[in-house]
């Protein structure tokens, strides 16, 4: 049974793999036995993660995931280095915490390009080289399914990922390619350190989180490994919310 969770012999691409959730996912995929191509914009971050992993099974490609030519190059480098693509984790993302009245057209375009269009383009390019048994995991957010206090552009981009996941699963299912998503709530990362250091804000987060704590990075990485593995071979089109119960919070 445990062999079905192994990723030995498989090759994964992880976008946004230089820090935070992407780094944690890359490390977990490598620990499960996968070859890992790390993708991000910042070379120093990629080199740092690569040094934490087994060198012979890890490579990186400095890539702007909003540019199709750059994506095509990253996929080509992966195939040249490891011989194929079995797993794609579309994790790259960003947020600009503007209030609705203050959000600009350029912010809309930047967030949507980074969070949603990159999933569309990277999935297209990787799927061209995927065979039966391959898996795509898109990183959405609980904010793509539940209304939060602010962040309409971010929410729209993450909701788009959830719906894209469903349609991709429908179209590529006959080819044996599974497509799922995860929807994290708050996890401790370099991007959330500042906002979670505000005790009043943290208290408001915990108030709607049944487990009464924020997540730790291994707790989002492990479900991604599961969805990438043969153990999840009959799961597709789903979004798994990794949120301490936030998405089921009711009146209390």
PDB file of C-alpha atoms in Angstrom:
ATOM      1  CA  UNK A   1       0.000   0.000   0.000  1.00  0.00           C
ATOM      2  CA  UNK A   2       2.701   2.521   0.964  1.00  0.00           C
ATOM      3  CA  UNK A   3       4.426   2.042  -2.399  1.00  0.00           C
ATOM      4  CA  UNK A   4       1.533   3.865  -4.044  1.00  0.00           C
ATOM      5  CA  UNK A   5       2.578   7.052  -2.222  1.00  0.00           C
ATOM      6  CA  UNK A   6       6.101   6.916  -3.658  1.00  0.00           C
ATOM      7  CA  UNK A   7       7.147   9.287  -6.444  1.00  0.00           C
ATOM      8  CA  UNK A   8      10.296   7.362  -7.381  1.00  0.00           C
ATOM      9  CA  UNK A   9      11.053   7.672 -11.078  1.00  0.00           C
ATOM     10  CA  UNK A  10       8.708  10.622 -11.579  1.00  0.00           C
ATOM     11  CA  UNK A  11       9.623  14.181 -12.496  1.00  0.00           C
ATOM     12  CA  UNK A  12       7.902  17.241 -11.045  1.00  0.00           C
ATOM     13  CA  UNK A  13       7.939  20.924 -11.915  1.00  0.00           C
ATOM     14  CA  UNK A  14       7.151  23.300  -9.055  1.00  0.00           C
ATOM     15  CA  UNK A  15       6.485  26.946  -9.904  1.00  0.00           C
ATOM     16  CA  UNK A  16       7.199  29.495  -7.228  1.00  0.00           C
ATOM     17  CA  UNK A  17       9.561  26.889  -5.822  1.00  0.00           C
ATOM     18  CA  UNK A  18      12.064  29.300  -4.321  1.00  0.00           C
ATOM     19  CA  UNK A  19      10.355  30.079  -1.033  1.00  0.00           C
ATOM     20  CA  UNK A  20       7.327  29.588   1.185  1.00  0.00           C
ATOM     21  CA  UNK A  21       4.728  27.014   0.182  1.00  0.00           C
ATOM     22  CA  UNK A  22       6.508  26.253  -3.096  1.00  0.00           C
ATOM     23  CA  UNK A  23       9.749  25.469  -1.326  1.00  0.00           C
ATOM     24  CA  UNK A  24       7.973  23.189   1.130  1.00  0.00           C
ATOM     25  CA  UNK A  25       6.221  21.350  -1.697  1.00  0.00           C
ATOM     26  CA  UNK A  26       9.471  20.926  -3.638  1.00  0.00           C
ATOM     27  CA  UNK A  27      11.246  19.505  -0.592  1.00  0.00           C
ATOM     28  CA  UNK A  28       8.376  17.092   0.081  1.00  0.00           C
ATOM     29  CA  UNK A  29       8.221  15.891  -3.532  1.00  0.00           C
ATOM     30  CA  UNK A  30      11.961  15.293  -3.458  1.00  0.00           C
ATOM     31  CA  UNK A  31      11.688  13.399  -0.180  1.00  0.00           C
ATOM     32  CA  UNK A  32       9.023  11.199  -1.803  1.00  0.00           C
ATOM     33  CA  UNK A  33      11.529  10.304  -4.528  1.00  0.00           C
ATOM     34  CA  UNK A  34      10.701  12.654  -7.396  1.00  0.00           C
ATOM     35  CA  UNK A  35      13.099  14.515  -9.628  1.00  0.00           C
ATOM     36  CA  UNK A  36      12.263  18.193  -9.140  1.00  0.00           C
ATOM     37  CA  UNK A  37      12.615  21.158 -11.467  1.00  0.00           C
ATOM     38  CA  UNK A  38      12.378  24.333  -9.406  1.00  0.00           C
ATOM     39  CA  UNK A  39      10.887  27.332 -11.203  1.00  0.00           C
ATOM     40  CA  UNK A  40      10.885  30.935  -9.975  1.00  0.00           C
ATOM     41  CA  UNK A  41      12.161  34.383 -10.922  1.00  0.00           C
ATOM     42  CA  UNK A  42      14.918  34.728  -8.310  1.00  0.00           C
ATOM     43  CA  UNK A  43      18.025  32.640  -8.907  1.00  0.00           C
ATOM     44  CA  UNK A  44      19.368  33.024  -5.369  1.00  0.00           C
ATOM     45  CA  UNK A  45      16.177  31.534  -3.914  1.00  0.00           C
ATOM     46  CA  UNK A  46      16.282  28.632  -6.355  1.00  0.00           C
ATOM     47  CA  UNK A  47      19.922  27.890  -5.604  1.00  0.00           C
ATOM     48  CA  UNK A  48      19.187  27.927  -1.876  1.00  0.00           C
ATOM     49  CA  UNK A  49      16.404  25.354  -2.225  1.00  0.00           C
ATOM     50  CA  UNK A  50      18.463  23.224  -4.593  1.00  0.00           C
ATOM     51  CA  UNK A  51      21.227  23.035  -1.987  1.00  0.00           C
ATOM     52  CA  UNK A  52      18.721  21.529   0.477  1.00  0.00           C
ATOM     53  CA  UNK A  53      17.862  18.721  -1.948  1.00  0.00           C
ATOM     54  CA  UNK A  54      19.658  15.842  -3.634  1.00  0.00           C
ATOM     55  CA  UNK A  55      21.701  17.492  -6.354  1.00  0.00           C
ATOM     56  CA  UNK A  56      21.408  14.698  -8.920  1.00  0.00           C
ATOM     57  CA  UNK A  57      17.604  14.827  -8.745  1.00  0.00           C
ATOM     58  CA  UNK A  58      17.151  18.598  -8.654  1.00  0.00           C
ATOM     59  CA  UNK A  59      17.527  21.407 -11.162  1.00  0.00           C
ATOM     60  CA  UNK A  60      16.155  24.903 -11.555  1.00  0.00           C
ATOM     61  CA  UNK A  61      15.017  27.258 -14.287  1.00  0.00           C
ATOM     62  CA  UNK A  62      14.828  31.002 -13.711  1.00  0.00           C
ATOM     63  CA  UNK A  63      11.434  31.719 -15.225  1.00  0.00           C
ATOM     64  CA  UNK A  64       8.829  34.460 -15.513  1.00  0.00           C
ATOM     65  CA  UNK A  65       5.627  32.415 -15.368  1.00  0.00           C
ATOM     66  CA  UNK A  66       3.636  35.211 -17.022  1.00  0.00           C
ATOM     67  CA  UNK A  67       5.539  34.702 -20.294  1.00  0.00           C
ATOM     68  CA  UNK A  68       4.709  31.723 -22.504  1.00  0.00           C
ATOM     69  CA  UNK A  69       8.152  31.584 -24.124  1.00  0.00           C
ATOM     70  CA  UNK A  70       9.766  31.390 -20.681  1.00  0.00           C
ATOM     71  CA  UNK A  71       7.377  28.614 -19.667  1.00  0.00           C
ATOM     72  CA  UNK A  72       8.160  26.670 -22.828  1.00  0.00           C
ATOM     73  CA  UNK A  73      11.860  27.015 -22.049  1.00  0.00           C
ATOM     74  CA  UNK A  74      11.375  25.703 -18.482  1.00  0.00           C
ATOM     75  CA  UNK A  75       9.432  22.687 -19.750  1.00  0.00           C
ATOM     76  CA  UNK A  76      12.082  22.018 -22.398  1.00  0.00           C
ATOM     77  CA  UNK A  77      14.854  22.221 -19.795  1.00  0.00           C
ATOM     78  CA  UNK A  78      12.959  19.752 -17.601  1.00  0.00           C
ATOM     79  CA  UNK A  79      12.650  17.228 -20.414  1.00  0.00           C
ATOM     80  CA  UNK A  80      16.293  17.633 -21.408  1.00  0.00           C
ATOM     81  CA  UNK A  81      17.437  17.155 -17.809  1.00  0.00           C
ATOM     82  CA  UNK A  82      15.084  14.415 -16.611  1.00  0.00           C
ATOM     83  CA  UNK A  83      13.472  12.939 -19.734  1.00  0.00           C
ATOM     84  CA  UNK A  84       9.847  13.917 -19.177  1.00  0.00           C
ATOM     85  CA  UNK A  85       7.211  15.597 -17.013  1.00  0.00           C
ATOM     86  CA  UNK A  86       4.909  13.601 -14.726  1.00  0.00           C
ATOM     87  CA  UNK A  87       3.846  16.188 -12.151  1.00  0.00           C
ATOM     88  CA  UNK A  88       3.199  19.919 -12.397  1.00  0.00           C
ATOM     89  CA  UNK A  89       2.541  22.021  -9.302  1.00  0.00           C
ATOM     90  CA  UNK A  90       1.245  25.451 -10.277  1.00  0.00           C
ATOM     91  CA  UNK A  91       2.131  27.277  -7.073  1.00  0.00           C
ATOM     92  CA  UNK A  92       3.471  30.654  -8.254  1.00  0.00           C
ATOM     93  CA  UNK A  93       1.316  33.468  -6.983  1.00  0.00           C
ATOM     94  CA  UNK A  94       1.173  36.942  -5.515  1.00  0.00           C
ATOM     95  CA  UNK A  95      -1.122  39.425  -3.861  1.00  0.00           C
ATOM     96  CA  UNK A  96      -1.398  43.195  -3.568  1.00  0.00           C
ATOM     97  CA  UNK A  97      -3.475  44.059  -0.523  1.00  0.00           C
ATOM     98  CA  UNK A  98      -5.408  46.991  -1.993  1.00  0.00           C
ATOM     99  CA  UNK A  99      -8.910  47.833  -0.869  1.00  0.00           C
ATOM    100  CA  UNK A 100     -11.557  47.552  -3.575  1.00  0.00           C
ATOM    101  CA  UNK A 101     -11.967  51.320  -4.038  1.00  0.00           C
ATOM    102  CA  UNK A 102      -8.222  51.723  -4.444  1.00  0.00           C
ATOM    103  CA  UNK A 103      -7.346  48.727  -6.647  1.00  0.00           C
ATOM    104  CA  UNK A 104      -6.025  49.661 -10.076  1.00  0.00           C
ATOM    105  CA  UNK A 105      -6.255  48.159 -13.525  1.00  0.00           C
ATOM    106  CA  UNK A 106      -2.529  47.413 -13.462  1.00  0.00           C
ATOM    107  CA  UNK A 107      -2.908  45.547 -10.156  1.00  0.00           C
ATOM    108  CA  UNK A 108      -5.734  43.496 -11.661  1.00  0.00           C
ATOM    109  CA  UNK A 109      -3.585  42.559 -14.651  1.00  0.00           C
ATOM    110  CA  UNK A 110      -0.497  41.739 -12.603  1.00  0.00           C
ATOM    111  CA  UNK A 111      -2.318  39.517 -10.120  1.00  0.00           C
ATOM    112  CA  UNK A 112      -4.416  37.741 -12.733  1.00  0.00           C
ATOM    113  CA  UNK A 113      -1.390  37.153 -14.980  1.00  0.00           C
ATOM    114  CA  UNK A 114       0.692  35.738 -12.145  1.00  0.00           C
ATOM    115  CA  UNK A 115      -1.956  33.709 -10.337  1.00  0.00           C
ATOM    116  CA  UNK A 116      -4.381  32.541 -13.016  1.00  0.00           C
ATOM    117  CA  UNK A 117      -2.949  32.958 -16.510  1.00  0.00           C
ATOM    118  CA  UNK A 118       0.266  31.237 -15.447  1.00  0.00           C
ATOM    119  CA  UNK A 119      -1.758  28.160 -14.448  1.00  0.00           C
ATOM    120  CA  UNK A 120      -3.473  28.174 -17.840  1.00  0.00           C
ATOM    121  CA  UNK A 121      -0.259  28.528 -19.829  1.00  0.00           C
ATOM    122  CA  UNK A 122       1.999  26.256 -17.772  1.00  0.00           C
ATOM    123  CA  UNK A 123      -0.629  23.507 -17.738  1.00  0.00           C
ATOM    124  CA  UNK A 124      -1.022  23.738 -21.509  1.00  0.00           C
ATOM    125  CA  UNK A 125       2.703  23.522 -22.140  1.00  0.00           C
ATOM    126  CA  UNK A 126       3.404  20.741 -19.630  1.00  0.00           C
ATOM    127  CA  UNK A 127       0.415  18.629 -20.673  1.00  0.00           C
ATOM    128  CA  UNK A 128       1.796  18.401 -24.204  1.00  0.00           C
ATOM    129  CA  UNK A 129       4.507  16.148 -22.774  1.00  0.00           C
ATOM    130  CA  UNK A 130       2.492  14.243 -20.160  1.00  0.00           C
ATOM    131  CA  UNK A 131       1.392  10.645 -20.420  1.00  0.00           C
ATOM    132  CA  UNK A 132      -1.229   8.563 -18.662  1.00  0.00           C
ATOM    133  CA  UNK A 133      -0.790   8.723 -14.906  1.00  0.00           C
ATOM    134  CA  UNK A 134       0.449  12.307 -14.865  1.00  0.00           C
ATOM    135  CA  UNK A 135      -0.851  14.781 -12.313  1.00  0.00           C
ATOM    136  CA  UNK A 136      -1.321  18.545 -12.162  1.00  0.00           C
ATOM    137  CA  UNK A 137      -1.889  20.235  -8.815  1.00  0.00           C
ATOM    138  CA  UNK A 138      -2.936  23.882  -8.793  1.00  0.00           C
ATOM    139  CA  UNK A 139      -2.503  25.978  -5.671  1.00  0.00           C
ATOM    140  CA  UNK A 140      -5.649  28.023  -5.160  1.00  0.00           C
ATOM    141  CA  UNK A 141      -6.768  29.434  -1.807  1.00  0.00           C
ATOM    142  CA  UNK A 142      -9.633  29.204   0.617  1.00  0.00           C
ATOM    143  CA  UNK A 143     -10.188  32.790  -0.569  1.00  0.00           C
ATOM    144  CA  UNK A 144     -11.148  31.437  -3.975  1.00  0.00           C
ATOM    145  CA  UNK A 145     -14.172  29.726  -2.459  1.00  0.00           C
ATOM    146  CA  UNK A 146     -15.054  31.730   0.670  1.00  0.00           C
ATOM    147  CA  UNK A 147     -15.593  35.482   0.792  1.00  0.00           C
ATOM    148  CA  UNK A 148     -12.935  37.283   2.788  1.00  0.00           C
ATOM    149  CA  UNK A 149     -12.982  40.858   4.079  1.00  0.00           C
ATOM    150  CA  UNK A 150     -10.976  42.273   1.190  1.00  0.00           C
ATOM    151  CA  UNK A 151      -8.764  41.265  -1.749  1.00  0.00           C
ATOM    152  CA  UNK A 152     -11.238  41.028  -4.631  1.00  0.00           C
ATOM    153  CA  UNK A 153      -8.593  40.586  -7.355  1.00  0.00           C
ATOM    154  CA  UNK A 154      -6.760  37.863  -5.458  1.00  0.00           C
ATOM    155  CA  UNK A 155     -10.086  36.141  -4.757  1.00  0.00           C
ATOM    156  CA  UNK A 156     -11.062  36.295  -8.430  1.00  0.00           C
ATOM    157  CA  UNK A 157      -7.743  34.799  -9.503  1.00  0.00           C
ATOM    158  CA  UNK A 158      -7.975  31.953  -6.999  1.00  0.00           C
ATOM    159  CA  UNK A 159     -11.617  31.241  -7.860  1.00  0.00           C
ATOM    160  CA  UNK A 160     -10.570  31.038 -11.510  1.00  0.00           C
ATOM    161  CA  UNK A 161      -8.021  28.376 -10.576  1.00  0.00           C
ATOM    162  CA  UNK A 162     -10.707  26.236  -8.904  1.00  0.00           C
ATOM    163  CA  UNK A 163     -12.902  26.335 -12.001  1.00  0.00           C
ATOM    164  CA  UNK A 164      -9.987  25.791 -14.380  1.00  0.00           C
ATOM    165  CA  UNK A 165      -9.062  22.733 -12.343  1.00  0.00           C
ATOM    166  CA  UNK A 166     -12.507  21.232 -12.941  1.00  0.00           C
ATOM    167  CA  UNK A 167     -12.522  21.878 -16.684  1.00  0.00           C
ATOM    168  CA  UNK A 168      -8.945  20.681 -17.141  1.00  0.00           C
ATOM    169  CA  UNK A 169      -9.872  17.483 -15.322  1.00  0.00           C
ATOM    170  CA  UNK A 170     -12.833  16.990 -17.660  1.00  0.00           C
ATOM    171  CA  UNK A 171     -10.834  17.574 -20.837  1.00  0.00           C
ATOM    172  CA  UNK A 172      -7.678  15.680 -19.920  1.00  0.00           C
ATOM    173  CA  UNK A 173      -9.236  12.834 -17.939  1.00  0.00           C
ATOM    174  CA  UNK A 174      -9.566  10.641 -21.042  1.00  0.00           C
ATOM    175  CA  UNK A 175      -5.802  11.045 -21.540  1.00  0.00           C
ATOM    176  CA  UNK A 176      -5.149   9.808 -18.011  1.00  0.00           C
ATOM    177  CA  UNK A 177      -4.011  13.197 -16.701  1.00  0.00           C
ATOM    178  CA  UNK A 178      -5.456  14.048 -13.309  1.00  0.00           C
ATOM    179  CA  UNK A 179      -5.922  17.693 -12.306  1.00  0.00           C
ATOM    180  CA  UNK A 180      -6.636  18.751  -8.732  1.00  0.00           C
ATOM    181  CA  UNK A 181      -6.155  21.822  -6.564  1.00  0.00           C
ATOM    182  CA  UNK A 182      -5.380  22.653  -2.969  1.00  0.00           C
ATOM    183  CA  UNK A 183      -6.829  25.654  -1.161  1.00  0.00           C
ATOM    184  CA  UNK A 184      -4.646  26.781   1.738  1.00  0.00           C
ATOM    185  CA  UNK A 185      -5.703  29.186   4.483  1.00  0.00           C
ATOM    186  CA  UNK A 186      -3.028  31.001   6.477  1.00  0.00           C
ATOM    187  CA  UNK A 187       0.378  29.319   6.690  1.00  0.00           C
ATOM    188  CA  UNK A 188       3.533  30.761   8.183  1.00  0.00           C
ATOM    189  CA  UNK A 189       5.645  31.920   5.253  1.00  0.00           C
ATOM    190  CA  UNK A 190       7.886  34.934   4.554  1.00  0.00           C
ATOM    191  CA  UNK A 191       4.891  36.584   2.836  1.00  0.00           C
ATOM    192  CA  UNK A 192       2.550  36.194   5.813  1.00  0.00           C
ATOM    193  CA  UNK A 193       4.971  36.942   8.642  1.00  0.00           C
ATOM    194  CA  UNK A 194       4.128  40.626   8.681  1.00  0.00           C
ATOM    195  CA  UNK A 195       0.364  40.324   8.721  1.00  0.00           C
ATOM    196  CA  UNK A 196       0.343  37.450  11.218  1.00  0.00           C
ATOM    197  CA  UNK A 197       2.525  39.476  13.579  1.00  0.00           C
ATOM    198  CA  UNK A 198      -0.467  41.801  14.052  1.00  0.00           C
ATOM    199  CA  UNK A 199      -2.115  40.166  17.072  1.00  0.00           C
ATOM    200  CA  UNK A 200      -5.536  41.631  16.356  1.00  0.00           C
ATOM    201  CA  UNK A 201      -5.437  40.288  12.803  1.00  0.00           C
ATOM    202  CA  UNK A 202      -4.167  36.908  13.958  1.00  0.00           C
ATOM    203  CA  UNK A 203      -6.984  36.722  16.494  1.00  0.00           C
ATOM    204  CA  UNK A 204      -9.530  37.376  13.718  1.00  0.00           C
ATOM    205  CA  UNK A 205      -8.002  34.548  11.676  1.00  0.00           C
ATOM    206  CA  UNK A 206      -8.086  32.119  14.584  1.00  0.00           C
ATOM    207  CA  UNK A 207     -11.667  33.077  15.418  1.00  0.00           C
ATOM    208  CA  UNK A 208     -12.894  31.479  12.165  1.00  0.00           C
ATOM    209  CA  UNK A 209     -10.457  28.541  12.240  1.00  0.00           C
ATOM    210  CA  UNK A 210     -11.794  25.533  14.175  1.00  0.00           C
ATOM    211  CA  UNK A 211      -8.287  24.193  14.872  1.00  0.00           C
ATOM    212  CA  UNK A 212      -7.382  27.599  16.390  1.00  0.00           C
ATOM    213  CA  UNK A 213      -3.964  27.887  14.776  1.00  0.00           C
ATOM    214  CA  UNK A 214      -2.372  28.751  11.457  1.00  0.00           C
ATOM    215  CA  UNK A 215      -0.869  26.006   9.340  1.00  0.00           C
ATOM    216  CA  UNK A 216       2.709  24.788   9.241  1.00  0.00           C
ATOM    217  CA  UNK A 217       4.288  24.281   5.822  1.00  0.00           C
ATOM    218  CA  UNK A 218       4.624  20.473   5.924  1.00  0.00           C
ATOM    219  CA  UNK A 219       0.847  20.358   6.397  1.00  0.00           C
ATOM    220  CA  UNK A 220       0.272  21.823   2.937  1.00  0.00           C
ATOM    221  CA  UNK A 221       3.150  19.977   1.250  1.00  0.00           C
ATOM    222  CA  UNK A 222       2.083  16.481   2.288  1.00  0.00           C
ATOM    223  CA  UNK A 223      -1.391  16.657   0.686  1.00  0.00           C
ATOM    224  CA  UNK A 224       0.259  17.788  -2.561  1.00  0.00           C
ATOM    225  CA  UNK A 225       2.501  14.711  -2.487  1.00  0.00           C
ATOM    226  CA  UNK A 226      -0.590  12.564  -1.985  1.00  0.00           C
ATOM    227  CA  UNK A 227      -2.438  14.160  -4.917  1.00  0.00           C
ATOM    228  CA  UNK A 228       0.639  13.709  -7.116  1.00  0.00           C
ATOM    229  CA  UNK A 229       0.976  10.031  -6.244  1.00  0.00           C
ATOM    230  CA  UNK A 230      -0.724   6.882  -7.490  1.00  0.00           C
ATOM    231  CA  UNK A 231      -2.469   6.714  -4.111  1.00  0.00           C
ATOM    232  CA  UNK A 232      -4.759   9.464  -5.444  1.00  0.00           C
ATOM    233  CA  UNK A 233      -5.200   7.728  -8.803  1.00  0.00           C
ATOM    234  CA  UNK A 234      -9.006   7.997  -8.795  1.00  0.00           C
ATOM    235  CA  UNK A 235      -9.174  11.619  -7.644  1.00  0.00           C
ATOM    236  CA  UNK A 236      -9.492  14.402 -10.201  1.00  0.00           C
ATOM    237  CA  UNK A 237     -11.212  17.759 -10.525  1.00  0.00           C
ATOM    238  CA  UNK A 238     -11.229  18.319  -6.776  1.00  0.00           C
ATOM    239  CA  UNK A 239     -10.070  21.165  -4.566  1.00  0.00           C
ATOM    240  CA  UNK A 240      -8.786  20.070  -1.170  1.00  0.00           C
ATOM    241  CA  UNK A 241      -9.011  22.898   1.344  1.00  0.00           C
ATOM    242  CA  UNK A 242      -6.095  22.796   3.761  1.00  0.00           C
ATOM    243  CA  UNK A 243      -7.464  25.329   6.162  1.00  0.00           C
ATOM    244  CA  UNK A 244      -7.823  24.065   9.712  1.00  0.00           C
ATOM    245  CA  UNK A 245     -11.558  23.897   9.072  1.00  0.00           C
ATOM    246  CA  UNK A 246     -12.000  27.552   8.098  1.00  0.00           C
ATOM    247  CA  UNK A 247     -14.122  26.752   5.047  1.00  0.00           C
ATOM    248  CA  UNK A 248     -16.700  24.885   7.149  1.00  0.00           C
ATOM    249  CA  UNK A 249     -16.876  27.516   9.885  1.00  0.00           C
ATOM    250  CA  UNK A 250     -20.446  28.345  10.831  1.00  0.00           C
ATOM    251  CA  UNK A 251     -22.135  30.297  13.576  1.00  0.00           C
ATOM    252  CA  UNK A 252     -20.514  29.900  16.973  1.00  0.00           C
TER     253      UNK A 252
END
